[in-house]
Tab-separated table of N, CA and C in Angstrom:
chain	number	residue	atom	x	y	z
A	1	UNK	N	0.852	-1.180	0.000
A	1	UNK	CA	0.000	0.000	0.000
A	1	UNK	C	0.885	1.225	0.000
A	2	UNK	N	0.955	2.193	-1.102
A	2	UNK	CA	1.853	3.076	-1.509
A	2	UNK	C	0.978	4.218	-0.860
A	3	UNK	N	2.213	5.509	-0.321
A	3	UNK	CA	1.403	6.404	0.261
A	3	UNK	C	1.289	7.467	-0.808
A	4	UNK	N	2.210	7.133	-1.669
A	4	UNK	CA	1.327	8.469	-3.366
A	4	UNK	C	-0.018	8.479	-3.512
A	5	UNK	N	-0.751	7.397	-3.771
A	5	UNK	CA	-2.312	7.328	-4.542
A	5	UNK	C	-2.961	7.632	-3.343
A	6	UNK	N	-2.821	7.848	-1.673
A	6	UNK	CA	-4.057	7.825	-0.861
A	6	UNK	C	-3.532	9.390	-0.403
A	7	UNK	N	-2.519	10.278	-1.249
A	7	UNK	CA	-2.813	11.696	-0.650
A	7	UNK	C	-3.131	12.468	-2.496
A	8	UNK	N	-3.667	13.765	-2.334
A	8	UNK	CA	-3.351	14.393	-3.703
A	8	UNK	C	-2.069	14.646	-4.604
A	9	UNK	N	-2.301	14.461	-5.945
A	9	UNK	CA	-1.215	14.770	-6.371
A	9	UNK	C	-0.105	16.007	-6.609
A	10	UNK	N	-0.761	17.277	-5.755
A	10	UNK	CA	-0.063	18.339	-5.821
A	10	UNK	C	0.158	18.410	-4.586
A	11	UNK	N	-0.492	17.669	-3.020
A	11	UNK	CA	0.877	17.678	-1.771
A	11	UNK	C	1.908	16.550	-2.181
A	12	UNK	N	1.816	15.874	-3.244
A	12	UNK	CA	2.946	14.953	-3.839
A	12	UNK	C	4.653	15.852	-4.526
A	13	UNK	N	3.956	17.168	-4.935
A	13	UNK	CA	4.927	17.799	-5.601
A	13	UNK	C	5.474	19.303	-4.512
A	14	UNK	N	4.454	19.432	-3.963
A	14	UNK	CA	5.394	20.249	-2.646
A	14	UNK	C	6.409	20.365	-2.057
A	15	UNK	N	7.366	20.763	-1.984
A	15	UNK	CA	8.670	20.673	-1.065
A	15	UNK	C	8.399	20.708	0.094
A	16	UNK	N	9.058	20.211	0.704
A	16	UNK	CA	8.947	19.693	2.481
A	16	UNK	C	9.955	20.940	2.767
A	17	UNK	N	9.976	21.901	3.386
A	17	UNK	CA	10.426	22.924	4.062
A	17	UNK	C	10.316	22.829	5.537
A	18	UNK	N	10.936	22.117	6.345
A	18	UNK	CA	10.802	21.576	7.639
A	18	UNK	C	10.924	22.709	8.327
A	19	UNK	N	11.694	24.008	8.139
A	19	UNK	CA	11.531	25.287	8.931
A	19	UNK	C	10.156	25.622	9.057
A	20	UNK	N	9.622	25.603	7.972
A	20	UNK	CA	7.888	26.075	7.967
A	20	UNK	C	6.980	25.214	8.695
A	21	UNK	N	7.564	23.766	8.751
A	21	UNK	CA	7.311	22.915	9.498
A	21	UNK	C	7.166	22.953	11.080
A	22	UNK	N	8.479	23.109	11.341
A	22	UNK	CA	8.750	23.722	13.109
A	22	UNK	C	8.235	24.753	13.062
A	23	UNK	N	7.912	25.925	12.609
A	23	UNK	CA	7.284	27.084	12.808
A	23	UNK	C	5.753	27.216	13.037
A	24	UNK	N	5.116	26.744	12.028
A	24	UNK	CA	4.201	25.952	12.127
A	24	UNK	C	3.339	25.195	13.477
A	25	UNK	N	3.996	24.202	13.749
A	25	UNK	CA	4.273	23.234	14.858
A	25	UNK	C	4.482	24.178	15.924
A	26	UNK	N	5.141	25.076	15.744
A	26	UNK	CA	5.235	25.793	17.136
A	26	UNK	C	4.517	26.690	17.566
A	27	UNK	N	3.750	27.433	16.451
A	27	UNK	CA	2.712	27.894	17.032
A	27	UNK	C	1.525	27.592	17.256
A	28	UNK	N	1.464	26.285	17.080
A	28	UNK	CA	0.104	25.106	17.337
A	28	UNK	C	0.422	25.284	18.399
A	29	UNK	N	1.483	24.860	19.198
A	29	UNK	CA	1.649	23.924	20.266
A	29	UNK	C	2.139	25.152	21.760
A	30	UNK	N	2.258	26.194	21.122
A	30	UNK	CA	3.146	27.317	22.291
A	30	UNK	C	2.059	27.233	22.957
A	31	UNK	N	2.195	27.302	24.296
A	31	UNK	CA	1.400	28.093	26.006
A	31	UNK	C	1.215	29.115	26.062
A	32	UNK	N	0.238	29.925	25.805
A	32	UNK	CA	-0.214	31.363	26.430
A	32	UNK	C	-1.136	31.169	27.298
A	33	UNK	N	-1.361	32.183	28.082
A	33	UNK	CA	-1.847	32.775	29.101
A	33	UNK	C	-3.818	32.527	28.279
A	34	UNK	N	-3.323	32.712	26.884
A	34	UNK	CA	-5.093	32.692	26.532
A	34	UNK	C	-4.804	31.926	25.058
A	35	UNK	N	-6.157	31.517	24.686
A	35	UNK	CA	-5.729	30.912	22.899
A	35	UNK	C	-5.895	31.969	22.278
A	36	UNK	N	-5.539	31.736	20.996
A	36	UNK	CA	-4.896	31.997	20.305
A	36	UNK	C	-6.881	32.755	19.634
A	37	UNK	N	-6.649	34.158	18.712
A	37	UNK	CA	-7.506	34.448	17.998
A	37	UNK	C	-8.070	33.360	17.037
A	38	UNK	N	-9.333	33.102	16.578
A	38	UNK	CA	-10.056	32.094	15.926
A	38	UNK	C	-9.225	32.372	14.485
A	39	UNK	N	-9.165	33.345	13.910
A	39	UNK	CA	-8.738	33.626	12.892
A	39	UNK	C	-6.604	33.205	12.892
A	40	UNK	N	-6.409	33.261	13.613
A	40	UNK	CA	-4.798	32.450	14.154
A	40	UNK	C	-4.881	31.119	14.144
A	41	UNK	N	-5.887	30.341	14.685
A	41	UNK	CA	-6.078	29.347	14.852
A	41	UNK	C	-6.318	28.489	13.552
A	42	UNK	N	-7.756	29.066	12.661
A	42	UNK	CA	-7.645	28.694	11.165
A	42	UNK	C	-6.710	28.570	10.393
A	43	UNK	N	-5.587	29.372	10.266
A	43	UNK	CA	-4.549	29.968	9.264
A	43	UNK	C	-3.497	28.722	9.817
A	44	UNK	N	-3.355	28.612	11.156
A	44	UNK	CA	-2.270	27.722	11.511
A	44	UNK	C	-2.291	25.994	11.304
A	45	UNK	N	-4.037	26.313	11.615
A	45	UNK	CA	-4.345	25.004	10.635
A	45	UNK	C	-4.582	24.452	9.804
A	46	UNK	N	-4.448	25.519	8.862
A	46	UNK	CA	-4.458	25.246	7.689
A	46	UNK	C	-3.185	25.061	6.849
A	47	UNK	N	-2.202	26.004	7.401
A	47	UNK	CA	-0.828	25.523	7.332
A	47	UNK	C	-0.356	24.228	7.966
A	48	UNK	N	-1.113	23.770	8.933
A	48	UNK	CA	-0.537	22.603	9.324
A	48	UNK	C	-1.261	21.230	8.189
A	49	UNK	N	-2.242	21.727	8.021
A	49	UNK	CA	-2.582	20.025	7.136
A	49	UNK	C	-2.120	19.969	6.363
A	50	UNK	N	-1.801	21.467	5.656
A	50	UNK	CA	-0.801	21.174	3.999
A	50	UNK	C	0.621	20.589	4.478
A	51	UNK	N	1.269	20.816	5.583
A	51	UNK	CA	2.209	20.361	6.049
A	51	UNK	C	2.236	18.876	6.173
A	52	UNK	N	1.399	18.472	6.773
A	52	UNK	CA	0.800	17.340	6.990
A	52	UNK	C	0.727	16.309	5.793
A	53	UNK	N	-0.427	16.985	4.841
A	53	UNK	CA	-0.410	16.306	3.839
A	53	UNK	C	1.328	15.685	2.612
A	54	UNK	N	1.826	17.136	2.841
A	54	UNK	CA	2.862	17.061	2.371
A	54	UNK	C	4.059	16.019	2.661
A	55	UNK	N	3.975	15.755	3.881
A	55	UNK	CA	4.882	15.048	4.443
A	55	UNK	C	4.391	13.573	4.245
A	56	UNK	N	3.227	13.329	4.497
A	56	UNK	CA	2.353	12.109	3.887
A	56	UNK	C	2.208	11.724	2.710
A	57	UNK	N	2.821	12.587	1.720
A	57	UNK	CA	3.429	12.301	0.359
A	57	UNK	C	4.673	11.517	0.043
A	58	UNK	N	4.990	11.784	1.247
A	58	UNK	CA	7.030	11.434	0.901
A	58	UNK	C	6.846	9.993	1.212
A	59	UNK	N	7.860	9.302	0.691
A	59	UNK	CA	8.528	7.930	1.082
A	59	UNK	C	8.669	7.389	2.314
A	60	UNK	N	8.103	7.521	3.347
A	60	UNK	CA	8.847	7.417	4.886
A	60	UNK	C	9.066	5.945	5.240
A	61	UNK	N	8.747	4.722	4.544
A	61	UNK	CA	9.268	3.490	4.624
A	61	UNK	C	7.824	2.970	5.493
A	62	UNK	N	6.940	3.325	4.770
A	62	UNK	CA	5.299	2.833	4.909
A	62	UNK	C	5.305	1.412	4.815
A	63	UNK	N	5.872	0.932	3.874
A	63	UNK	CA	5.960	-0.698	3.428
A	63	UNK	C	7.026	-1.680	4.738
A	64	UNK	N	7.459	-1.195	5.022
A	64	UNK	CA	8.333	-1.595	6.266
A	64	UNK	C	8.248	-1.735	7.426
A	65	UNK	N	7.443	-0.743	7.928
A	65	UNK	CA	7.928	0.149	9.166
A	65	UNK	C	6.241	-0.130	9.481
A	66	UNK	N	6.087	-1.030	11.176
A	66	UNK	CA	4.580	-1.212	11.162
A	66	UNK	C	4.225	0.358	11.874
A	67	UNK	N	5.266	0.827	13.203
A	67	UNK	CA	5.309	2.312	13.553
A	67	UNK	C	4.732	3.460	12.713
A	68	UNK	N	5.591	3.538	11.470
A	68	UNK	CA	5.136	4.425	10.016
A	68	UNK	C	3.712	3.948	10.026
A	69	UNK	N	3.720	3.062	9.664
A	69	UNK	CA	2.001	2.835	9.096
A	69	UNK	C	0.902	2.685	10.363
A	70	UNK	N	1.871	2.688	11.498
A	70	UNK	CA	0.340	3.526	12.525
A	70	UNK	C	0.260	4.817	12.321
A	71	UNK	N	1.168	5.286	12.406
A	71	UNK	CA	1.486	7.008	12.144
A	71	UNK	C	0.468	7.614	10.807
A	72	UNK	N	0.657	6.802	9.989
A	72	UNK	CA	-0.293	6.999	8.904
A	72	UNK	C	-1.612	6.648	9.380
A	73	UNK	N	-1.742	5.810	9.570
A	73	UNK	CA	-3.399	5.520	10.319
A	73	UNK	C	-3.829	6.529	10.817
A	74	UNK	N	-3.431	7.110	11.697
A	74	UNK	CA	-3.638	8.176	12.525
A	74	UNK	C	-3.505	9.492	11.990
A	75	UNK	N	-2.569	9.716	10.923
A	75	UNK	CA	-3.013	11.018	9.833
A	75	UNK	C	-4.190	10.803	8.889
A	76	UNK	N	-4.657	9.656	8.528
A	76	UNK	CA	-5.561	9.633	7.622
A	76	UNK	C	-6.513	9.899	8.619
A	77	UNK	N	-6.747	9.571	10.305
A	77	UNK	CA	-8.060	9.539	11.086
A	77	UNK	C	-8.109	11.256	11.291
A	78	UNK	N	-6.775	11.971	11.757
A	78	UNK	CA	-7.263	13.459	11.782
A	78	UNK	C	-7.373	14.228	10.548
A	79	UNK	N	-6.986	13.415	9.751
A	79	UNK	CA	-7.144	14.754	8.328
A	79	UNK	C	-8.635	14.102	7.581
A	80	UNK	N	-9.276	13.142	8.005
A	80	UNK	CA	-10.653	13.263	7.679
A	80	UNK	C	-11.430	14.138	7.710
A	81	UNK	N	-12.339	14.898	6.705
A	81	UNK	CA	-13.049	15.751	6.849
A	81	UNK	C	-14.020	15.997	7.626
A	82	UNK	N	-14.753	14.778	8.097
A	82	UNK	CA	-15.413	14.928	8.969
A	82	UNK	C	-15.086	15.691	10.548
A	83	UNK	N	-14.213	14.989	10.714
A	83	UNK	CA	-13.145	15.630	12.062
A	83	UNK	C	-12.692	17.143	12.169
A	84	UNK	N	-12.475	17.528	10.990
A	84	UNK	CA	-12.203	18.835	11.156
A	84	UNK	C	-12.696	19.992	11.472
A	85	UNK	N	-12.571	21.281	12.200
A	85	UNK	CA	-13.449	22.105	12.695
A	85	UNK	C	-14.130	22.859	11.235
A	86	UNK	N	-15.630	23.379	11.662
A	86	UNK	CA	-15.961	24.178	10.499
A	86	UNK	C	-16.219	25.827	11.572
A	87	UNK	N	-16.846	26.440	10.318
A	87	UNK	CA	-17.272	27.793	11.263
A	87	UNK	C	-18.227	27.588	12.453
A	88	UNK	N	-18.865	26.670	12.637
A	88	UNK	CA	-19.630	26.558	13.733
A	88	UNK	C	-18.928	25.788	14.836
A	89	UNK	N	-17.978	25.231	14.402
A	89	UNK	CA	-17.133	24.685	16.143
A	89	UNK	C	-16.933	25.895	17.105
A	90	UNK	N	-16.638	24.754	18.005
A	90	UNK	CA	-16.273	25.987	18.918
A	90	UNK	C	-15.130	26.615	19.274
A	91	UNK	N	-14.937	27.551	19.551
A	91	UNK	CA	-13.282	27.872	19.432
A	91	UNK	C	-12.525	27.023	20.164
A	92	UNK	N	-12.773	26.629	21.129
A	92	UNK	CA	-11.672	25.528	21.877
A	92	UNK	C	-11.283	24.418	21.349
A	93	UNK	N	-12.536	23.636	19.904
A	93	UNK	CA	-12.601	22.761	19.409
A	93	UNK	C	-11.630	22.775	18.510
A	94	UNK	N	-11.547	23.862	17.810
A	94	UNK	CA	-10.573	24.410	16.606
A	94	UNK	C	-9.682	24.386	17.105
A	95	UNK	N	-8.908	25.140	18.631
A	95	UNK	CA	-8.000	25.051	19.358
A	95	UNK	C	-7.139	23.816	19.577
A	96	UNK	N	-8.470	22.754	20.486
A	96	UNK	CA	-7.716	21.400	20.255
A	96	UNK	C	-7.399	20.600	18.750
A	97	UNK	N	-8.356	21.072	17.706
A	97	UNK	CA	-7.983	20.193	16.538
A	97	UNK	C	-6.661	21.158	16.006
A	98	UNK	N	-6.133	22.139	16.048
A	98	UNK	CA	-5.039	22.866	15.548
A	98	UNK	C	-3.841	22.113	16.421
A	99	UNK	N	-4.076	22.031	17.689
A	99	UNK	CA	-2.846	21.096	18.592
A	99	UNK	C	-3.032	19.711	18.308
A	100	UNK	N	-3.957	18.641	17.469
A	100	UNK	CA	-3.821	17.676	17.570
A	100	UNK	C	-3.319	17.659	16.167
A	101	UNK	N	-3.295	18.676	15.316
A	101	UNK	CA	-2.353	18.223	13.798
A	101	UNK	C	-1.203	18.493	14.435
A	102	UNK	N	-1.178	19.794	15.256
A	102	UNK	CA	0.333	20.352	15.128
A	102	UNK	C	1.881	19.152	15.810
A	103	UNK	N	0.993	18.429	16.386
A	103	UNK	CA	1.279	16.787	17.269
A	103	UNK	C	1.929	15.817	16.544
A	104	UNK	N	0.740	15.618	15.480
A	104	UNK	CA	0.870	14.635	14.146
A	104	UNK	C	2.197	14.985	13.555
A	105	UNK	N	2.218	16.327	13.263
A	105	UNK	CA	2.930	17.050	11.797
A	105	UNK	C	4.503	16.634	12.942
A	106	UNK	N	4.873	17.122	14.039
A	106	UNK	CA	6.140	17.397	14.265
A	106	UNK	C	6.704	15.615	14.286
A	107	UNK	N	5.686	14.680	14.367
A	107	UNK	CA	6.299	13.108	14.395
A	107	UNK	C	6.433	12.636	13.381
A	108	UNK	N	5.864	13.296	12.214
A	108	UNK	CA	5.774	12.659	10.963
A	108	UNK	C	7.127	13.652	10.986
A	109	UNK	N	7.596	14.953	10.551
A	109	UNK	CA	8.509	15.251	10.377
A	109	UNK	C	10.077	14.897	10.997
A	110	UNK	N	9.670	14.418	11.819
A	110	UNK	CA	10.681	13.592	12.928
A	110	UNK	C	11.434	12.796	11.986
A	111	UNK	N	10.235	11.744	11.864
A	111	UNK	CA	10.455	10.618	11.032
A	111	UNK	C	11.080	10.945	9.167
A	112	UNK	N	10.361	12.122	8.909
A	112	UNK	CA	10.769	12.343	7.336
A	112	UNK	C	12.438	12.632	7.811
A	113	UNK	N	12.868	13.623	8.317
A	113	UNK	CA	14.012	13.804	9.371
A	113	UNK	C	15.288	12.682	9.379
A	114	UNK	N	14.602	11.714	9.944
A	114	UNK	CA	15.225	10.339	10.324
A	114	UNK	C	15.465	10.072	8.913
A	115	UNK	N	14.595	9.802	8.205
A	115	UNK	CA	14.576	9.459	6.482
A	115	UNK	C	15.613	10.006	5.828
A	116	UNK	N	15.726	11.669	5.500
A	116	UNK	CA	16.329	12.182	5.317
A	116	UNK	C	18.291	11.953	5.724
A	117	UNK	N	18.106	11.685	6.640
A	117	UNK	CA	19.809	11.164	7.656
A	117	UNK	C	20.433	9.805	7.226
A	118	UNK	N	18.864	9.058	6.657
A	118	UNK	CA	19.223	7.897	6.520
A	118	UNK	C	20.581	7.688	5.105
A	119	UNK	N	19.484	8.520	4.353
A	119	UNK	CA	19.451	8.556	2.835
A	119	UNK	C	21.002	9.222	2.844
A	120	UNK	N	21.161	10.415	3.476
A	120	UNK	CA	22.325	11.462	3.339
A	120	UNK	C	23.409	10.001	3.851
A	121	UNK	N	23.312	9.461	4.985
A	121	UNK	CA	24.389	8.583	4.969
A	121	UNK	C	24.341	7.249	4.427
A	122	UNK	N	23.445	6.579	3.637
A	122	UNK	CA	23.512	5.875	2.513
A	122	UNK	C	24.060	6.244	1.065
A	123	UNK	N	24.260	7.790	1.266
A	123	UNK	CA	24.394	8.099	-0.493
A	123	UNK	C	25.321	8.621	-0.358
């Protein structure tokens, strides 16, 4: 089961920019005193699923790795549409679904990461 055909074909051609990644990720996940504006919250999550998706494009050794392919399980369960906040959630809802990609995205990037190290000292 190849992870090309179960994401789109243009987070297939995206560059993985892992700075935008951690940046991203970090403002999902930072502690304030209050959350974050609704309109902060959208934007970050919306940067995070393309992140998401993107990284769920790449090679990460899906066919191998039973870890990887829970990891995938579990991106295909939060990036379901159903799951995702619309304008009528509630802001805390959006809140927690923006921290539960921003969660996803920094382990999958971990792992693309690991991939990446692998490859650089294989080649």
């Amino acid at each position: 089961m190849g992870t090309q055909s179960a994401m789109s074909s243009e987070a297939g051609q995206l560059p993985i920019v892992l700075e935008a990644v951690d940046e991203s990720v970090a403002t999902a996940l930072a502690v304030g005193l209050a959350m974050p504006d609704r309109s902060v919250i959208d934007a970050t999550t919306r940067d995070l699923v393309g992140h998401l998706r993107a990284l769920m494009a790449e090679d990460l050794g899906f066919d191998e790795d039973p870890a990887v392919q829970a990891l995938f399980r579990e991106g295909y369960r939060v990036l379901d549409l159903t799951r995702r906040p619309t304008a009528e959630s509630t802001h805390f809802g959006a809140y927690q679904y923006m921290r539960e990609v921003g969660l996803l995205a920094r382990r999958f990037a971990d792992v693309y990461r690991e991939a990446q190290e692998q490859d650089a000292a294989d080649g």
